[in-house]
């Protein structure tokens, strides 16, 4: 019991450190004392502008997006009883990206600010629904369906790139897809946050059901789990939170896969118990990665967040696959 | 594997045969016109006195130069990108001019007697153009007013309109001299910033335009030559008195436009944003001097005091 309290305290301390790091680092180095002092000094000052308009929204967005990815990864892994499940693998991220790209490059977001999150969520919902309905048969079919849906959504993005009305848009779409938290503002945060929070509620409601699902679908149903409802909640929750997050940040992979695996040894193997720690670790991982993009010395642009998480995530994924192969009979 | 290679080989042979057939046929029609590239541009200039009658441009910047230099009836086609820029710079001057997409097939179809290309135009197009006997001239991009003079003269010579080119250059030089004559005593610091990527610094045409207008380009202090990346934090810390934002005139929306509209930019640089036509900075044209004149005028309207932070 003491161990658990210590672990929780440690996780919270880690998160707090990441938040402070995220507020303290940037393209311009400002002394922590100057940053704190700017809160009380006359405004506008350089430190206050940078802190309040750039770093605080960036950090909050990082928290929300990371937690969404971690939480949905944990729910999907529990629901599908498959350690490889995550929003990216099931095509949800690609669907959200497609929706957002259409909203941005065909002028919808300029006409109507909510278009980007709504189309992002719409794309995520379509992708998730396709994957879940095609891949019902079992783990393997689900992964294959996810790959197919990801491919389809990717093709949709390519098509949008192909027909982008502005010649510079093709370049921009490509860069946008790499994912970043750079230069995000309060307005985008306020647009996405309600959807993300609503998604969290849906995902947390599946907590009890994913526990029962460890016994298998038939047993879970005999225990009173309404499978259709659970699937729908997981689907809607993932689409809402990951869809809205992707619409604001672009695609960020592997966080949803890594976070549940990192907490599993500590939180125990009960899927329902892993949801909140996974969300916490998702946020920690994303903030750490985002701080790293700002610290890694590059000549010009920042390393894109999605690129960094993929570079770190792929070896992890490969390790996971080889470990699973060893464990399977 | 072997069969795939065989197939590939077969395709190449067939493709080669088609191209050769086309080339043979068209070179007979064209009466063996001269094939040229930048390496042997000299004989081309001599040939230019013949005044080409069907000039094709495959690059936005040469499109604009061509439309300024040559009467429309001697232009075979300009690129599909030209129209938006023409609407901004010289409305109506491309009415009735055919359009190309820089593809090889269009070269065969339109049978030009001179092709203006950029060093980046597709190699296939150039190979085919060589085969159909249309001389291809590579025109560099311009990074300074000197480059603009050189390129305008070059296109003027090839297009058979050297006089017209000189007139345009003289007009540009007159405007530049006027600007230099009334140089402001206190140069203002500005930067051409949109969304932070590719901010033009030393060695770019934008930098020259800013200097000609009598201002100082903050990005010229960056360690990188040409273009550098410049985040919002760095922009705020550099405290320029004004920021220049390009309007490219293309219809489609761009994220760069919204990113420049980050609320902190809108708030911090309220009344300090100067918009400019991107084409005058990205293409070296005699009108690029107008960009400097417009900028000088806009600089005068900036608030006198420095930024508030």
Tab-separated table of N, CA and C in Angstrom, chain A residues 35-90:
chain	number	residue	atom	x	y	z
A	35	UNK	N	10.886	34.775	-15.612
A	35	UNK	CA	9.566	34.270	-15.999
A	35	UNK	C	8.563	34.436	-14.855
A	36	UNK	N	8.988	34.047	-13.660
A	36	UNK	CA	8.076	34.163	-12.508
A	36	UNK	C	7.814	35.629	-12.208
A	37	UNK	N	8.885	36.429	-12.265
A	37	UNK	CA	8.750	37.850	-11.981
A	37	UNK	C	7.771	38.542	-12.922
A	38	UNK	N	7.715	38.044	-14.187
A	38	UNK	CA	6.870	38.710	-15.188
A	38	UNK	C	5.393	38.660	-14.804
A	39	UNK	N	5.027	37.697	-13.945
A	39	UNK	CA	3.622	37.597	-13.538
A	39	UNK	C	3.220	38.837	-12.749
A	40	UNK	N	4.162	39.373	-11.988
A	40	UNK	CA	3.823	40.487	-11.092
A	40	UNK	C	4.210	41.848	-11.654
A	41	UNK	N	5.040	41.834	-12.702
A	41	UNK	CA	5.526	43.107	-13.232
A	41	UNK	C	4.537	43.732	-14.219
A	42	UNK	N	4.722	45.020	-14.529
A	42	UNK	CA	3.810	45.661	-15.490
A	42	UNK	C	3.868	44.964	-16.845
A	43	UNK	N	2.699	44.908	-17.482
A	43	UNK	CA	2.612	44.196	-18.766
A	43	UNK	C	2.364	45.222	-19.872
A	44	UNK	N	2.649	44.949	-21.135
A	44	UNK	CA	3.248	43.689	-21.586
A	44	UNK	C	4.773	43.708	-21.459
A	45	UNK	N	5.323	42.582	-21.032
A	45	UNK	CA	6.776	42.429	-21.067
A	45	UNK	C	7.070	41.220	-21.929
A	46	UNK	N	8.314	41.129	-22.405
A	46	UNK	CA	8.674	40.026	-23.291
A	46	UNK	C	8.389	38.689	-22.609
A	47	UNK	N	8.849	38.574	-21.337
A	47	UNK	CA	8.701	37.301	-20.626
A	47	UNK	C	7.224	36.951	-20.459
A	48	UNK	N	6.406	37.962	-20.155
A	48	UNK	CA	4.983	37.704	-19.941
A	48	UNK	C	4.299	37.284	-21.239
A	49	UNK	N	4.633	37.958	-22.339
A	49	UNK	CA	4.052	37.590	-23.631
A	49	UNK	C	4.389	36.146	-23.970
A	50	UNK	N	5.671	35.802	-23.790
A	50	UNK	CA	6.112	34.448	-24.160
A	50	UNK	C	5.449	33.415	-23.243
A	51	UNK	N	5.395	33.739	-21.953
A	51	UNK	CA	4.842	32.777	-20.998
A	51	UNK	C	3.335	32.607	-21.202
A	52	UNK	N	2.611	33.726	-21.222
A	52	UNK	CA	1.151	33.623	-21.190
A	52	UNK	C	0.565	33.278	-22.545
A	53	UNK	N	1.197	33.728	-23.616
A	53	UNK	CA	0.586	33.507	-24.932
A	53	UNK	C	1.146	32.287	-25.650
A	54	UNK	N	2.355	31.875	-25.279
A	54	UNK	CA	2.953	30.767	-26.026
A	54	UNK	C	3.159	29.516	-25.168
A	55	UNK	N	3.854	29.680	-24.043
A	55	UNK	CA	4.256	28.469	-23.335
A	55	UNK	C	3.144	27.854	-22.508
A	56	UNK	N	2.293	28.674	-21.884
A	56	UNK	CA	1.215	28.088	-21.071
A	56	UNK	C	0.218	27.324	-21.945
A	57	UNK	N	-0.298	27.934	-23.043
A	57	UNK	CA	-1.212	27.133	-23.876
A	57	UNK	C	-0.551	25.889	-24.455
A	58	UNK	N	0.732	26.010	-24.813
A	58	UNK	CA	1.439	24.855	-25.360
A	58	UNK	C	1.499	23.723	-24.344
A	59	UNK	N	1.798	24.079	-23.086
A	59	UNK	CA	1.918	23.064	-22.045
A	59	UNK	C	0.565	22.413	-21.758
A	60	UNK	N	-0.489	23.233	-21.658
A	60	UNK	CA	-1.811	22.660	-21.372
A	60	UNK	C	-2.248	21.747	-22.508
A	61	UNK	N	-1.996	22.187	-23.733
A	61	UNK	CA	-2.358	21.373	-24.879
A	61	UNK	C	-1.586	20.048	-24.853
A	62	UNK	N	-0.290	20.136	-24.484
A	62	UNK	CA	0.516	18.924	-24.384
A	62	UNK	C	-0.067	17.958	-23.365
A	63	UNK	N	-0.494	18.506	-22.227
A	63	UNK	CA	-1.111	17.678	-21.181
A	63	UNK	C	-2.362	16.991	-21.722
A	64	UNK	N	-3.240	17.761	-22.331
A	64	UNK	CA	-4.515	17.213	-22.812
A	64	UNK	C	-4.288	16.159	-23.896
A	65	UNK	N	-3.417	16.483	-24.851
A	65	UNK	CA	-3.200	15.565	-25.971
A	65	UNK	C	-2.530	14.280	-25.485
A	66	UNK	N	-1.480	14.442	-24.656
A	66	UNK	CA	-0.770	13.266	-24.146
A	66	UNK	C	-1.693	12.375	-23.332
A	67	UNK	N	-2.493	12.980	-22.471
A	67	UNK	CA	-3.408	12.195	-21.646
A	67	UNK	C	-4.444	11.496	-22.523
A	68	UNK	N	-4.942	12.186	-23.560
A	68	UNK	CA	-5.922	11.561	-24.451
A	68	UNK	C	-5.333	10.329	-25.122
A	69	UNK	N	-4.090	10.479	-25.610
A	69	UNK	CA	-3.463	9.364	-26.311
A	69	UNK	C	-3.235	8.192	-25.358
A	70	UNK	N	-2.724	8.489	-24.147
A	70	UNK	CA	-2.472	7.429	-23.168
A	70	UNK	C	-3.758	6.730	-22.761
A	71	UNK	N	-4.770	7.522	-22.480
A	71	UNK	CA	-6.048	6.977	-22.016
A	71	UNK	C	-6.699	6.120	-23.095
A	72	UNK	N	-6.746	6.646	-24.319
A	72	UNK	CA	-7.424	5.874	-25.364
A	72	UNK	C	-6.624	4.621	-25.697
A	73	UNK	N	-5.284	4.717	-25.631
A	73	UNK	CA	-4.467	3.522	-25.853
A	73	UNK	C	-4.802	2.446	-24.835
A	74	UNK	N	-4.906	2.835	-23.575
A	74	UNK	CA	-5.193	1.864	-22.525
A	74	UNK	C	-6.578	1.247	-22.714
A	75	UNK	N	-7.572	2.069	-23.043
A	75	UNK	CA	-8.932	1.546	-23.239
A	75	UNK	C	-8.981	0.589	-24.425
A	76	UNK	N	-8.332	0.985	-25.528
A	76	UNK	CA	-8.367	0.132	-26.718
A	76	UNK	C	-7.652	-1.188	-26.470
A	77	UNK	N	-6.524	-1.129	-25.744
A	77	UNK	CA	-5.814	-2.373	-25.442
A	77	UNK	C	-6.658	-3.280	-24.565
A	78	UNK	N	-7.411	-2.677	-23.627
A	78	UNK	CA	-8.288	-3.471	-22.773
A	78	UNK	C	-9.473	-4.016	-23.546
A	79	UNK	N	-10.078	-3.160	-24.340
A	79	UNK	CA	-11.275	-3.556	-25.085
A	79	UNK	C	-10.974	-4.690	-26.062
A	80	UNK	N	-9.854	-4.551	-26.778
A	80	UNK	CA	-9.533	-5.537	-27.809
A	80	UNK	C	-8.689	-6.675	-27.247
A	81	UNK	N	-8.343	-6.572	-25.983
A	81	UNK	CA	-7.450	-7.542	-25.337
A	81	UNK	C	-6.228	-7.768	-26.222
A	82	UNK	N	-5.666	-6.699	-26.648
A	82	UNK	CA	-4.552	-6.772	-27.582
A	82	UNK	C	-3.531	-5.692	-27.232
A	83	UNK	N	-2.310	-6.122	-26.897
A	83	UNK	CA	-1.306	-5.135	-26.457
A	83	UNK	C	-0.812	-4.223	-27.566
A	84	UNK	N	-1.176	-4.485	-28.816
A	84	UNK	CA	-0.687	-3.628	-29.896
A	84	UNK	C	-1.673	-2.540	-30.267
A	85	UNK	N	-2.841	-2.561	-29.642
A	85	UNK	CA	-3.866	-1.586	-30.032
A	85	UNK	C	-3.486	-0.183	-29.583
A	86	UNK	N	-3.745	0.766	-30.422
A	86	UNK	CA	-3.597	2.190	-30.083
A	86	UNK	C	-4.296	2.988	-31.176
A	87	UNK	N	-4.630	4.249	-30.914
A	87	UNK	CA	-5.394	4.992	-31.910
A	87	UNK	C	-4.718	5.038	-33.282
A	88	UNK	N	-3.388	5.137	-33.295
A	88	UNK	CA	-2.690	5.214	-34.571
A	88	UNK	C	-2.815	3.937	-35.371
A	89	UNK	N	-2.715	2.807	-34.676
A	89	UNK	CA	-2.741	1.509	-35.339
A	89	UNK	C	-4.124	1.189	-35.882
A	90	UNK	N	-5.145	1.754	-35.273
A	90	UNK	CA	-6.504	1.449	-35.714
A	90	UNK	C	-7.002	2.447	-36.756
